[in-house]
Each structure stands twice: as C-alpha cells, then as structure tokens.
Short mmCIF file of C-alpha atoms and ligand atoms in Angstrom, two decimals:
data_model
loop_
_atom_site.label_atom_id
_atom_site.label_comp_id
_atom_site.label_asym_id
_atom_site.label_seq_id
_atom_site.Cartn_x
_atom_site.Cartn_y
_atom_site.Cartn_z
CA UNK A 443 117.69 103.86 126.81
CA UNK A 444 120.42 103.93 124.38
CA UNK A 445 119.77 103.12 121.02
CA UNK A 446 122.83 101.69 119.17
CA UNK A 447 121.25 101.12 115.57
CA UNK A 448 118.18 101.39 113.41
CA UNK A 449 117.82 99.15 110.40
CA UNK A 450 115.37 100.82 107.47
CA UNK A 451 113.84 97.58 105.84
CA UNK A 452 111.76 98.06 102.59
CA UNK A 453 109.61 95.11 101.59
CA UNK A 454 106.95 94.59 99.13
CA UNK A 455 103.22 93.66 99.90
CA UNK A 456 101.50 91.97 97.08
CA UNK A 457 97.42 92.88 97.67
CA UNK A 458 95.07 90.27 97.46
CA UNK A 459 92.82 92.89 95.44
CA UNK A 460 93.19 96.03 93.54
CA UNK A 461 92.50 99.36 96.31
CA UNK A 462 90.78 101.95 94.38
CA UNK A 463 90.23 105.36 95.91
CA UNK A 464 89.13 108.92 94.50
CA UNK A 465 93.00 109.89 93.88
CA UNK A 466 94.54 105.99 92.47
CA UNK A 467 94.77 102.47 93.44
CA UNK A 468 96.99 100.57 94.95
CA UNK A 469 98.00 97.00 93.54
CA UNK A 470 101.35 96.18 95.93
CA UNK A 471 101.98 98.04 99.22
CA UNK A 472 105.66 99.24 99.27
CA UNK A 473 106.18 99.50 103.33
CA UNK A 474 109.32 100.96 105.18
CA UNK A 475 109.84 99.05 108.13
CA UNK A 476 112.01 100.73 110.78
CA UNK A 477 113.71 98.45 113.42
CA UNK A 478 115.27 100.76 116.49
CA UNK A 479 118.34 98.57 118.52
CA UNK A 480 118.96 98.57 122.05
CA UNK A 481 120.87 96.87 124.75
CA UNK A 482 117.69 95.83 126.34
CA UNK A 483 115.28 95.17 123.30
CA UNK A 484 114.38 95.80 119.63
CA UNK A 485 111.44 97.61 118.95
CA UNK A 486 109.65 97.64 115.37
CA UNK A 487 107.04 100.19 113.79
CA UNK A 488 105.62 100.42 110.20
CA UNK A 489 105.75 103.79 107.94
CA UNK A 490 102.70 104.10 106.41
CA UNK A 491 103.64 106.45 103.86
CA UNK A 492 102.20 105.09 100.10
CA UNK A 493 104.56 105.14 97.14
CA UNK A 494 103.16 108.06 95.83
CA UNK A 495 102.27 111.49 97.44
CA UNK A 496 98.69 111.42 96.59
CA UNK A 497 97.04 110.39 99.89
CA UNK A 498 99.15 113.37 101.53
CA UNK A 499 102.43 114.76 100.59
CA UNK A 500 104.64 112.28 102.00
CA UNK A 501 105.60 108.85 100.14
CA UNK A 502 108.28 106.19 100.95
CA UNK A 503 111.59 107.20 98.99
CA UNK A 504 111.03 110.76 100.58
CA UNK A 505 110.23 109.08 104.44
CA UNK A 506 112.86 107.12 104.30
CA UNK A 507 115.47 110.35 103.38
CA UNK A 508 113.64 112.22 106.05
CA UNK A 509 114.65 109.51 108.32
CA UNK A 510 118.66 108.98 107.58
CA UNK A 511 119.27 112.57 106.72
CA UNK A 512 117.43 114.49 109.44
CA UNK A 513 115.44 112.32 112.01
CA UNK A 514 117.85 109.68 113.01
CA UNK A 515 120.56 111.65 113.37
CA UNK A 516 118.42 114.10 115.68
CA UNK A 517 117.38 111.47 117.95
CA UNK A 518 119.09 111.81 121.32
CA UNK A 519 122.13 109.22 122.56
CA UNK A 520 119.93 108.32 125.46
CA UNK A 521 116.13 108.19 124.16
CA UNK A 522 113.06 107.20 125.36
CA UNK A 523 109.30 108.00 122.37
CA UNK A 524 108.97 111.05 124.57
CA UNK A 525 112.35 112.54 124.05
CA UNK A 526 112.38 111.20 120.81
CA UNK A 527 109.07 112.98 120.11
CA UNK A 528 110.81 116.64 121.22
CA UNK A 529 114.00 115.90 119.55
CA UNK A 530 111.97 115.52 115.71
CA UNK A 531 109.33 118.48 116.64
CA UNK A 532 111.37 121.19 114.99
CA UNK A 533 111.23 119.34 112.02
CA UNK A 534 107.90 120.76 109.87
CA UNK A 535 105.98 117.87 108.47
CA UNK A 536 107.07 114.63 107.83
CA UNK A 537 104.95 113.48 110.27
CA UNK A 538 104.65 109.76 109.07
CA UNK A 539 108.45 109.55 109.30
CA UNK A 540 108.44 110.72 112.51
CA UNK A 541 105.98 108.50 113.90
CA UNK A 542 107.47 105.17 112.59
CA UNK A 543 110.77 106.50 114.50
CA UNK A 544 109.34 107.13 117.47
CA UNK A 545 106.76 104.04 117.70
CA UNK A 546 109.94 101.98 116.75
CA UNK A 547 111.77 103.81 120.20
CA UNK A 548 108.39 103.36 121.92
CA UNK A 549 108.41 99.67 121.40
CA UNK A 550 112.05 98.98 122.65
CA UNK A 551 111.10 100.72 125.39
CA UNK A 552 108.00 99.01 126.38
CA UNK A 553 109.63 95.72 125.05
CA UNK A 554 112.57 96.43 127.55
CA UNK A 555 110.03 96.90 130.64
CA UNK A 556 107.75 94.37 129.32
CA UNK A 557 104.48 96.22 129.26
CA UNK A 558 102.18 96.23 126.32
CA UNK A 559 101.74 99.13 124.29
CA UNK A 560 97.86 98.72 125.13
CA UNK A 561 98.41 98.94 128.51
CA UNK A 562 100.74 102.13 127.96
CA UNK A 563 98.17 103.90 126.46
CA UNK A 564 95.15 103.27 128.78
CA UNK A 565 93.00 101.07 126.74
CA UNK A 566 89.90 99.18 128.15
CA UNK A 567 89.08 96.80 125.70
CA UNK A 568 90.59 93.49 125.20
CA UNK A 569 89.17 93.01 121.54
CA UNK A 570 87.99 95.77 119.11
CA UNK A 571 85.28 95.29 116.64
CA UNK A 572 86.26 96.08 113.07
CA UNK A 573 84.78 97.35 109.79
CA UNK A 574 86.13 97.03 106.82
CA UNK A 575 87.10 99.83 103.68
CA UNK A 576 85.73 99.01 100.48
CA UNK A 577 87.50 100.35 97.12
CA UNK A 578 85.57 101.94 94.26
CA UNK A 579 84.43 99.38 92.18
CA UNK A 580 83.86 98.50 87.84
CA UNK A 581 79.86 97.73 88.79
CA UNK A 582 77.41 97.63 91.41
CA UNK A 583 77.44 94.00 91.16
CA UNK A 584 80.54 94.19 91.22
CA UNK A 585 80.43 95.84 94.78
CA UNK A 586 77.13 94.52 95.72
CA UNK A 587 79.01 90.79 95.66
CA UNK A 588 82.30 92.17 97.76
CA UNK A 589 79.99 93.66 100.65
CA UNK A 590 78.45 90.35 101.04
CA UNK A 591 81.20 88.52 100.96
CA UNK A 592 82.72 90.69 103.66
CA UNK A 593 79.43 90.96 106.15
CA UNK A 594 79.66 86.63 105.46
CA UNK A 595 83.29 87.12 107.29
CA UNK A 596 81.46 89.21 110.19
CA UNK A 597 82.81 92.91 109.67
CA UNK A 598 80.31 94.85 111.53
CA UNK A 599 80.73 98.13 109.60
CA UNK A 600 81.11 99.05 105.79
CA UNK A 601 82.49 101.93 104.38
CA UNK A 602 82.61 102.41 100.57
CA UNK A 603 85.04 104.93 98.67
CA UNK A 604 83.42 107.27 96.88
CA UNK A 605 84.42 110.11 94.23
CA UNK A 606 82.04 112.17 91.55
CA UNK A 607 80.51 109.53 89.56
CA UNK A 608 80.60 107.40 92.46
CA UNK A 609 78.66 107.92 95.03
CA UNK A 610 74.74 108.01 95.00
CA UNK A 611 74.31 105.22 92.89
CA UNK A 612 76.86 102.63 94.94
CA UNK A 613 75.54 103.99 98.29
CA UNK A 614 71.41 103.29 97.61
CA UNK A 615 72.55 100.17 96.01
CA UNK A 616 73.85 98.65 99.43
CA UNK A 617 71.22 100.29 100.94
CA UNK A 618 68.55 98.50 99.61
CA UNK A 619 69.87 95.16 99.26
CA UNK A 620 71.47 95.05 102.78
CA UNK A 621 68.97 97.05 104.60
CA UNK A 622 68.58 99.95 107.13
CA UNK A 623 70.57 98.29 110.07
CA UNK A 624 73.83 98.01 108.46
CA UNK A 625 75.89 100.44 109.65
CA UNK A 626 77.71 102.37 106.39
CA UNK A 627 79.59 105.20 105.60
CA UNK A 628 81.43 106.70 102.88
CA UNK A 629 85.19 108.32 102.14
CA UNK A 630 85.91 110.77 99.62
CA UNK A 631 89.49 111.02 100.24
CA UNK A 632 88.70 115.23 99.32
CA UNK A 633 87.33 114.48 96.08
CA UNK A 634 84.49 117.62 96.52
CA UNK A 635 84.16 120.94 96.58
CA UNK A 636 82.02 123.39 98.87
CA UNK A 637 80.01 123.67 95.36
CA UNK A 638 79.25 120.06 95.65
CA UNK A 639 77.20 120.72 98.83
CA UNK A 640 73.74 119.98 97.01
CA UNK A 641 74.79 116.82 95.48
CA UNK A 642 76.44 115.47 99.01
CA UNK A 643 73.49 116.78 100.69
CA UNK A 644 71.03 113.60 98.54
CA UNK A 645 73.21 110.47 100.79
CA UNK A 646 71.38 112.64 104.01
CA UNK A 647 68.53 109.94 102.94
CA UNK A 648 70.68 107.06 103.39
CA UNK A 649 71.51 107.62 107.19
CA UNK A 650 75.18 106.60 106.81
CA UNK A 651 77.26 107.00 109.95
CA UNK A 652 79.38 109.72 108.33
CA UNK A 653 80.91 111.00 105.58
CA UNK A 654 84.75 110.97 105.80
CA UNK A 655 86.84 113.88 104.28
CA UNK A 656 84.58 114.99 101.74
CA UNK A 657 86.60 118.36 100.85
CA UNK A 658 90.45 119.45 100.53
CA UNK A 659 92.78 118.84 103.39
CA UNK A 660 93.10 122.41 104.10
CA UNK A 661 89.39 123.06 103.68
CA UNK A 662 88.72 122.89 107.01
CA UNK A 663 86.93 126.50 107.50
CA UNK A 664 84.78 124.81 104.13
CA UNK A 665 83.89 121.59 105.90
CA UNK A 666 82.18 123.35 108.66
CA UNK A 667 79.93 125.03 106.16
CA UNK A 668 79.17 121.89 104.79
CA UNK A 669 78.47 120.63 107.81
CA UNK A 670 75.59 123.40 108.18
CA UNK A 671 74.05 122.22 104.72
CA UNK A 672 73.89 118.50 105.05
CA UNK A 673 72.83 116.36 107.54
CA UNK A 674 75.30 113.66 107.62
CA UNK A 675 77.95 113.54 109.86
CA UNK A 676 81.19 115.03 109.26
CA UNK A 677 84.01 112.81 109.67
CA UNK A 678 87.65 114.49 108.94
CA UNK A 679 91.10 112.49 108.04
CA UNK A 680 93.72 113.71 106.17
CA UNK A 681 92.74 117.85 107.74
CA UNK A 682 93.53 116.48 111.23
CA UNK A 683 97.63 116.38 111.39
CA UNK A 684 97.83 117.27 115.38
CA UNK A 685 95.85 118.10 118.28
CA UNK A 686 95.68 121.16 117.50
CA UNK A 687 93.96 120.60 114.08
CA UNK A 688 91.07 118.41 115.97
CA UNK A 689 90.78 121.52 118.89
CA UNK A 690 90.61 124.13 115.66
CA UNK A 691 87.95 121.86 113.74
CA UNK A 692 86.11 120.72 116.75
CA UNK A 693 85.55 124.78 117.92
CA UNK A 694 84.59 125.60 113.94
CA UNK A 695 82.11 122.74 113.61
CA UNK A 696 83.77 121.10 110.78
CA UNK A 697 83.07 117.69 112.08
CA UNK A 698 81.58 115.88 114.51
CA UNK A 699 83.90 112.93 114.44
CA UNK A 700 87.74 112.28 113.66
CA UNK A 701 89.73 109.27 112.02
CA UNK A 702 92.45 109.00 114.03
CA UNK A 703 95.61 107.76 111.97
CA UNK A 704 98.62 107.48 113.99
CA UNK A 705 101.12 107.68 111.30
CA UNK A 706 99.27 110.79 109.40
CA UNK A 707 99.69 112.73 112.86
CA UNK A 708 103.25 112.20 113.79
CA UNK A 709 102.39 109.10 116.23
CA UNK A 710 100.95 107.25 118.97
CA UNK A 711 101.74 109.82 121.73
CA UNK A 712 99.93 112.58 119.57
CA UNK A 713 97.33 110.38 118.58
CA UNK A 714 96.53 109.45 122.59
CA UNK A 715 96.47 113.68 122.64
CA UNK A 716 93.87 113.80 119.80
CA UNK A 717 92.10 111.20 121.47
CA UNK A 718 91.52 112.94 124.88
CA UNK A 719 90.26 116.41 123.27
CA UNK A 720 88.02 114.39 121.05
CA UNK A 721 86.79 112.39 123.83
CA UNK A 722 86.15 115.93 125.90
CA UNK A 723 84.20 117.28 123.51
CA UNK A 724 82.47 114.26 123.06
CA UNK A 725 83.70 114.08 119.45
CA UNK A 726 83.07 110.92 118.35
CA UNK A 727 86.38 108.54 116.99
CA UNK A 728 87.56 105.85 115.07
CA UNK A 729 91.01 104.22 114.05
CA UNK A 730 91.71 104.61 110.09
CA UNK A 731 94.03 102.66 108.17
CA UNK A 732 96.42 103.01 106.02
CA UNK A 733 96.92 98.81 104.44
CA UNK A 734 99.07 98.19 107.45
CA UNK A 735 101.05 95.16 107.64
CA UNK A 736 100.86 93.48 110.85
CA UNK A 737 103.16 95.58 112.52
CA UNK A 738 100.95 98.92 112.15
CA UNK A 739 98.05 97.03 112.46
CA UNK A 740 99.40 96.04 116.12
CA UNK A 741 99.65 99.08 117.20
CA UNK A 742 96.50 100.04 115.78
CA UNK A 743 94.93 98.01 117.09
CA UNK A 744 95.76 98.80 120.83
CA UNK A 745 94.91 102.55 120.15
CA UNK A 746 91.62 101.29 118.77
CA UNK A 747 90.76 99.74 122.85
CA UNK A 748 91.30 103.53 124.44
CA UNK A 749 87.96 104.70 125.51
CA UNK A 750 87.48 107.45 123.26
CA UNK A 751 86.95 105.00 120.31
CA UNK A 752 83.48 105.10 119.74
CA UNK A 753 83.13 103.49 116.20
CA UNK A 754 84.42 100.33 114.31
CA UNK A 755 87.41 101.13 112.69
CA UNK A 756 89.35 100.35 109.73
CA UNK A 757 91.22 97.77 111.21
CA UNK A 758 90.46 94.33 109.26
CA UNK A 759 91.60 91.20 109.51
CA UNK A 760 95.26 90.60 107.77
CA UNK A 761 93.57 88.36 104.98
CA UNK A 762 91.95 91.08 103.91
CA UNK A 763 94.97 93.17 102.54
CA UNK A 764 97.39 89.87 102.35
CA UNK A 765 97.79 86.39 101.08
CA UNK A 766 100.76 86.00 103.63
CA UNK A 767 101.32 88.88 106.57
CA UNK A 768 104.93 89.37 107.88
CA UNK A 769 103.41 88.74 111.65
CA UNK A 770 100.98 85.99 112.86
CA UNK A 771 97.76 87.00 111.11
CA UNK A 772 95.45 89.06 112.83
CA UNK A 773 91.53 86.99 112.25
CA UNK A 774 88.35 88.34 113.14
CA UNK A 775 86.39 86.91 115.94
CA UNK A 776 83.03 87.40 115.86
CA UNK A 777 83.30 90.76 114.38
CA UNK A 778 86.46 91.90 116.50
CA UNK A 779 89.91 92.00 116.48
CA UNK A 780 92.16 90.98 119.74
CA UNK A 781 94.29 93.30 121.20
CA UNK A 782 97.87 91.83 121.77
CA UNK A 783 98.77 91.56 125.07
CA UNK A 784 102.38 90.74 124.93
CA UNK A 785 105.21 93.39 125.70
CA UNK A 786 105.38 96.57 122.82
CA UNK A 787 103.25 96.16 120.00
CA UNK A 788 103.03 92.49 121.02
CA UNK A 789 104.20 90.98 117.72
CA UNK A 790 107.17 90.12 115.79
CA UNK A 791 107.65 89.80 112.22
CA UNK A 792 108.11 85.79 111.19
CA UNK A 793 112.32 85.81 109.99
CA UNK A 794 111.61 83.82 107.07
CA UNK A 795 108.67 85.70 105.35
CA UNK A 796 110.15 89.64 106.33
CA UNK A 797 113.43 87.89 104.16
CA UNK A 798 111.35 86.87 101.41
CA UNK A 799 109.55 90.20 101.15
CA UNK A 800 112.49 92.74 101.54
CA UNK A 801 113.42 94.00 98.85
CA UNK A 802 116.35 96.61 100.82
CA UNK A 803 117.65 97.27 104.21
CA UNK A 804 119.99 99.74 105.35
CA UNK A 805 121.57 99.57 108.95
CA UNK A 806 122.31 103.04 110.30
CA UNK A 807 125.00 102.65 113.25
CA UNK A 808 124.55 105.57 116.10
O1 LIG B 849 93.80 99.93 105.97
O2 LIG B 849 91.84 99.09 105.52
C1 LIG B 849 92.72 99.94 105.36
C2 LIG B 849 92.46 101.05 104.38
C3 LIG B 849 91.47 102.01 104.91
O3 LIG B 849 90.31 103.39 103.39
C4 LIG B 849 91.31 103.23 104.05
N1 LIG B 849 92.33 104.11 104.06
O4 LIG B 849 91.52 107.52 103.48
O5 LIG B 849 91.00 106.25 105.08
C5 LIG B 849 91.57 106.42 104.00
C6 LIG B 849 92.34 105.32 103.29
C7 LIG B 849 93.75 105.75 103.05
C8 LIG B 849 94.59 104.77 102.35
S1 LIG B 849 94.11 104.53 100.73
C9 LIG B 849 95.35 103.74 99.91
MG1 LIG B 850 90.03 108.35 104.78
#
C-alpha cells in the first residue's frame, strides 16, 4: 500500500464536565487527529496524548513533532500497520505517536480490503457493555448525584478517581447508598506510595473489582508487594507500555488484571499481543480510555469484543465526554456499546463538525 500523504489535524473538544484526576483536570480535550492517504482509501486514528505530560510523559505539541520529524518520515514507501509497526520500533518511547500512525495505516488498509477492524482482530462480541470513569468530585453529594445519574443511563460499572484525601470516604459513600451489587472500582492514577499500604488496605471492606494503578509507573516490583498486603485486586495502567511489561508484572504478581490502552502501548497490534498473554495467564482485562473522540473510541471499541476482555471498560457513550462528537455518536444500549461493523474503524468524522472544531492541519506530502 502506498501512502502518498498524512494530514495532522488538531481540533478542540469542549467537555461537557470538568475531568478531575489525582494529577489535574481536564476542561477541553486538545486531540491530534492523523489522517494517512492512499490510492485505495483513507484511514483515520486519534492520538490520545493530553496537553500536558502528566498522565505519562507524552503530550500533543511533543506527539505531533515526534510524528513530522521522526515517524513519518520513517514509514516505508510501500506500508502496510505491520511494516509500519517495525519501521517506528527503533524509536524509544513515543508510543502514543506511534500508535495513532500506525492505526491511521491500519485503517487504510482494512478500509482498502473492506474488512472491519473488529473482524481483523478476532473479536466475538457484537456489542460491549460499558462502565463509566467518574472524576474526583467538590462533595459526596456532589458525587453521590453523578453516579445516579449515570446508573439512570444504564452504565453497568462505576469507577471513581481517587487520590489521598479522596478515597475512603467517596468509596463507602457509594457503597452504602447504591448497595453491594454494584460493581465499583477505583483509579489512583499513582497517587500512593508502598507506605500507603495500610491505608489502601481499609477499601479491602468494600469489595471493589480492583484498584487501578495505585503506585508510580515504574513501581512495578512495589505493586506486587502491595498486592501481598491488601486484598483488592490489582489492576495496572500507565506500568504496562508493551507485552513485555504485562509478561514481567504478570510473573512478579503485581496485578491480577491489566487496562489495556491502545495508544499508551504503541497500538492495536501490541495491544492484541498484551491481550493474548493476559488471556494465557488468565489475567483478567479491560479497555481504558483516554476521552476519545469517536474515532479512538471506534477502535476501542472493537478491541473491547476480543475474548480476553473480561470486564466493562471505560468506553462510554459519546454524550458523556461531548455535547457534539466529530463521528455519529456512539449511545448505550442497554448497558453496551455496538461494535461497528463497517470496513476500518467503521466510522468517519462528519466534514462539517471536524471543520468547525480544527483549530490546525498540516498536510505532509510523501
Ligand atoms: O475515556 O472515559 C474515559 C476516561 C477514563 O479514567 C479514565 N482515563 O487513568 O484510566 C485513566 C484515565 C486517563 C485519562 S485522565 C484525563
Ligand atoms: Mg487509569
């Protein structure tokens, strides 16, 4: 497949609501867009690197450089996401860069042969049920008022940010008023240390489903101790940046189930990898998010149907991040979310709101 041009888009994603989390909140999403040209189809994918590098070390501006100064210009004449995927792997880090490139490359391609991305990467399901990821609040009432208001829309799964100061209180508080059944958990975006283990170790009496990335990103050797002195379940994201992360934590015991983020580790072809050692260990996984637009969502979405997803992920309904979505809106069914069927990611950006929304676009010719 030759690819003749990629167009970097930038647009601007007003939230419906503030997104607080343990390290800052987010009021507008600032998404590169990368569009990959070829004779036979365009394929789109979403960067979901934040504005600032406080989730993980990458942020827009610096993706975006990554991508004209070093990825594009790497990328083979004749490229299909697999070639692609070699051709950026000398490259250290950068890995949500990378993966917009080479989803982008995988969508022409799949596009261009008309099979759905789904379909590419064995899934099962035809819908995927979905939870949703609930920001640290001012008050419990506050909070209390936002879970209902989401369990009213169906979302079968609640997980609440947490962060020192945060934490106990918010997590009985749902407890009690929502009962035992619902199935919670919580996400500390690394806001702990191993010192905290005695205070983590008091939500053990609120049977949550898991507790995502308690510690450091590199504490990975610290999370498996942790995961000897509490009794939730250890849930890792921003540790896990390959396949080889998830084999190294699995064998230490730092957790006993992975959010898998496409974007965080370099893309859907080393996501599918994480997936399948996960899945034979019998690791238990989940798709994260990362305030996708349609376009990540999409893809997301079809990742979320492989067989190895065991858990609702964080893959809500467009209305939840959006007043307006650049694609069809994605609405929960019953709970679920359906997985496109058309050819690539199975959805195209609407012309007139992408214009309305960009606020730059670069074309790079090849
Ligand atoms: O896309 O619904 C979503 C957000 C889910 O909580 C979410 N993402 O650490 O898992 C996580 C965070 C990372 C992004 S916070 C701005
Ligand atoms: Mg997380």
């Amino acid at each position: 497949m030759k690819i003749t041009g990629i167009e970097l888009r930038r647009i601007a994603m007003p939230l419906v609501a503030p997104f607080r989390t343990s390290f800052g909140t987010e009021t507008t999403r600032d998404v590169l867009l990368v569009r990959v040209v070829t004779p036979e189809a365009e394929g789109w994918a979403e960067c979901v690197a934040m504005s600032q590098p406080l989730y993980s070390p990458e942020y827009v501006d610096g993706a975006a450089e990554a991508m004209r100064r070093f990825l594009i210009p790497a990328l083979p004449d004749q490229a299909d996401a697999q070639a692609a995927g070699r051709a950026l792997a000398p490259f250290k880090g950068h890995r949500m860069a990378k993966a917009a490139l080479e989803t982008a490359v995988l969508d022409a391609q799949l596009r261009g042969r008309r099979e759905s991305l789904a379909a590419y990467l064995g899934a099962v399901a035809d819908r995927v049920p979905c939870g949703v990821s609930i920001g640290i609040m001012g008050s419990i009432p506050e909070l209390l008022d936002t879970v209902e208001g989401y369990l009213a829309q169906g979302y079968i799964r609640i997980k609440l940010k947490i962060q020192p100061g945060w934490d106990v209180a918010p997590v009985r508080a749902v407890r009690e008023r929502f009962g035992p059944e619902l199935p919670l958990q919580v996400d500390a975006n690394a806001a702990y240390t191993l010192a905290d283990a005695p205070h983590l170790a008091r939500l053990d009496a609120f049977d949550l489903l898991l507790i995502e990335q308690p510690l450091a990103d590199d504490d990975i050797v610290q999370h498996a101790a942790l995961a000897r002195r509490i009794t939730t379940p250890i849930c890792l994201d921003e540790s896990i940046e390959s396949a080889e992360h998830a084999a190294a934590a699995i064998t230490l015991g730092a957790c006993s189930i992975i959010n898998v983020k496409p974007g965080r580790v370099g893309g859907y072809l080393e996501a599918r990898r994480i997936h399948d050692v996960a899945r034979a260990h019998g690791v238990g996984l989940w798709c994260g998010g990362m305030l996708e637009t349609g376009i990540g969502r999409a893809a997301n979405v079809a990742l979320a149907a492989l067989p190895g997803f065991t858990l609702p992920g964080d893959t809500s309904a467009s209305r939840r991040y959006f007043a307006t979505d650049i694609t069809p809106p994605f609405e929960l069914n019953d709970g679920h979310l359906d997985v496109p069927t058309g050819p690539g990611i199975g959805v195209d950006p609407v012309p007139d709101i992408l214009d309305e929304v960009t606020t730059s676009a670069e074309w790079i010719t090849r």
